[in-house]
Amino acid sequence: MLSNLLIFLFPFALLTCFLLYWAGARRSYVNRSRTEAGDPAALDWHFFVPCRDEEAVVGTTVAQLRGDFPAAHVWVIDDDSDDRTGVIVAALAEDDRRVHLVRRVRPEARTGKGDALNAAYDQLGEFLPEGVDRGRVVVCVVDADGRLDPRALELVSGPKAFGDPEIGGVQVGVRMRNVDDPRPLPERGRVLNAFARLLVRVQDMEFAVSNAGMQLLRRRTGSVGLGGNGQFTRLSALDRIADAERRPWQRGALLEDYELGLHMILAGFRITHIADTWVSQEGLPHARRLLTQRTRWAQGNFQCVRYAPRIISSRHYSGRGVLETLYTFCQPVAHLLTLALSVAMLVLGGLGSLVLWPLTLILAALAIGPFVLWGPVYRRDHAPDASRLTAVLWGLALWLYAYHLFIVSARAFVRMARGRNGWAKTRRNAERPTSGPVALEA
């Protein structure tokens, strides 16, 4: 009986950590203050757009960046694409001196997004005139399908962002651009399209409120993470990391963006998050593509555990920052343990331990409630035309969606055990299997 009780108490301990984290994230989101704008003209802006087989989206992305931010330079890294990505960008560069094509060729190419970004970093260093104030130069990484809010540079240059010389990085919010698409799968039927719409919706909820709250909580703990889209970094901060690590972005990292943030804090810079501006990207309407993408993220999270000793001993991390970062590192492991314990609880329940089922019901209610409560918050800020009932149903869908974390954590663990670390980019929604070469999982 004691062993059975311990099996049940351990999930409650995990749940307690989750509830405390959720409460802090929700409070940080709900009570956030508005971001004060700054003067973008005080800084020199350079966009890095890493590409591999991105002909379906890259032209539109470059056009949007140049149209909305005419004073900025756009550096497109063609990682030896098999399609027309390089041809499209080369044509744009011929007509616009602020568009630059960074060509990579195998065998140096296709060794990871981090290496592609490092190639652009090197060429930017050669491009800038000698003696330039590199603390005024800001690099922004935008995915090939990214669309940046036209107000982004005003807010990112504000007094609590790059207007503060101690800020080395800024991460903006992320939204799903196709959240209102009535037919995300135009070649499929009504049922599959309804599922695809819901899948894109919960991804938008995940980033717009849940992840935003998490980042705003991290702003309080001093452990804000950088993402792969909408990631702004001061060039002088990248220089300091390169001096210590030989390169800003780490080779072979599956979460090169988050690792860059860890290095930036370890180097003495602060990172902040701005929820009042955003970059949009395509939500994935295909469950298989989503699981592939999130498995890479989970495996990258496993890789980050090696930084734990440096973070614990660093004078640049506060105690709260250490706890938050270690909690983030432990998430895939917690998912694996919870999955195993869930199986154990089902077995014990089937063997007659009915006395413990009330605890299971309490556990379920406490686990579901926080996800449901994000629904009304999301409706208020991002979907005011939706009904209150719809918001609650979206919250329930977000809870069910969260179970994919157990699947991807298990897949990531198996991949690591098998020594599989190679990945390529996620297939874009506009790409079809018959439309030509496209990068897939390595």
Short mmCIF file of N, CA, C and O in Angstrom, two decimals, residues 1-13 337 340-346 348 356 363:
data_model
loop_
_atom_site.label_atom_id
_atom_site.label_comp_id
_atom_site.label_asym_id
_atom_site.label_seq_id
_atom_site.Cartn_x
_atom_site.Cartn_y
_atom_site.Cartn_z
N MET A 1 0.82 -1.21 0.00
CA MET A 1 0.00 0.00 0.00
C MET A 1 0.86 1.26 0.00
O MET A 1 0.55 2.25 -0.67
N LEU A 2 1.96 1.22 0.77
CA LEU A 2 2.84 2.38 0.83
C LEU A 2 3.46 2.68 -0.52
O LEU A 2 3.55 3.84 -0.95
N SER A 3 3.86 1.61 -1.22
CA SER A 3 4.46 1.82 -2.55
C SER A 3 3.43 2.42 -3.51
O SER A 3 3.76 3.28 -4.33
N ASN A 4 2.18 1.95 -3.41
CA ASN A 4 1.13 2.51 -4.26
C ASN A 4 0.93 4.00 -3.97
O ASN A 4 0.77 4.82 -4.89
N LEU A 5 0.95 4.35 -2.68
CA LEU A 5 0.75 5.74 -2.30
C LEU A 5 1.88 6.62 -2.82
O LEU A 5 1.64 7.74 -3.31
N LEU A 6 3.11 6.11 -2.76
CA LEU A 6 4.24 6.88 -3.25
C LEU A 6 4.14 7.12 -4.76
O LEU A 6 4.49 8.19 -5.26
N ILE A 7 3.65 6.11 -5.46
CA ILE A 7 3.47 6.25 -6.91
C ILE A 7 2.50 7.37 -7.21
O ILE A 7 2.66 8.12 -8.18
N PHE A 8 1.47 7.51 -6.38
CA PHE A 8 0.50 8.57 -6.61
C PHE A 8 0.99 9.93 -6.13
O PHE A 8 0.66 10.96 -6.72
N LEU A 9 1.78 9.97 -5.07
CA LEU A 9 2.24 11.24 -4.53
C LEU A 9 3.26 11.90 -5.44
O LEU A 9 3.34 13.14 -5.50
N PHE A 10 4.06 11.11 -6.13
CA PHE A 10 5.07 11.70 -7.01
C PHE A 10 4.44 12.54 -8.12
O PHE A 10 4.89 13.67 -8.38
N PRO A 11 3.38 12.07 -8.81
CA PRO A 11 2.72 12.96 -9.78
C PRO A 11 2.19 14.24 -9.16
O PRO A 11 2.20 15.29 -9.80
N PHE A 12 1.73 14.18 -7.90
CA PHE A 12 1.28 15.39 -7.25
C PHE A 12 2.43 16.38 -7.05
O PHE A 12 2.25 17.60 -7.14
N ALA A 13 3.62 15.87 -6.78
CA ALA A 13 4.78 16.74 -6.65
C ALA A 13 5.09 17.42 -7.99
O ALA A 13 5.36 18.63 -8.04
N LEU A 337 8.64 10.46 -17.10
CA LEU A 337 8.27 9.89 -15.80
C LEU A 337 6.75 9.87 -15.62
O LEU A 337 6.18 8.89 -15.12
N ALA A 340 5.28 7.02 -17.62
CA ALA A 340 5.49 5.73 -16.97
C ALA A 340 4.59 5.58 -15.74
O ALA A 340 4.00 4.52 -15.51
N LEU A 341 4.45 6.64 -14.96
CA LEU A 341 3.61 6.57 -13.77
C LEU A 341 2.13 6.45 -14.11
O LEU A 341 1.37 5.81 -13.38
N SER A 342 1.73 7.06 -15.21
CA SER A 342 0.33 6.92 -15.64
C SER A 342 0.01 5.47 -15.96
O SER A 342 -1.07 4.96 -15.60
N VAL A 343 0.94 4.80 -16.62
CA VAL A 343 0.74 3.37 -16.91
C VAL A 343 0.67 2.58 -15.60
O VAL A 343 -0.19 1.71 -15.42
N ALA A 344 1.56 2.92 -14.66
CA ALA A 344 1.55 2.22 -13.37
C ALA A 344 0.24 2.43 -12.62
O ALA A 344 -0.31 1.50 -12.02
N MET A 345 -0.29 3.66 -12.68
CA MET A 345 -1.55 3.93 -11.99
C MET A 345 -2.70 3.16 -12.60
O MET A 345 -3.58 2.67 -11.90
N LEU A 346 -2.70 3.04 -13.92
CA LEU A 346 -3.76 2.26 -14.57
C LEU A 346 -3.69 0.80 -14.16
O LEU A 346 -4.71 0.15 -13.90
N LEU A 348 -2.33 -0.40 -11.35
CA LEU A 348 -2.72 -0.52 -9.94
C LEU A 348 -4.22 -0.37 -9.76
O LEU A 348 -4.85 -1.07 -8.97
N LEU A 356 -7.60 4.72 -4.17
CA LEU A 356 -6.76 5.80 -4.66
C LEU A 356 -7.37 6.55 -5.84
O LEU A 356 -6.82 7.56 -6.28
N LEU A 363 -6.18 14.85 -9.19
CA LEU A 363 -5.02 15.09 -10.04
C LEU A 363 -5.45 15.54 -11.43
O LEU A 363 -4.90 16.49 -11.99
#
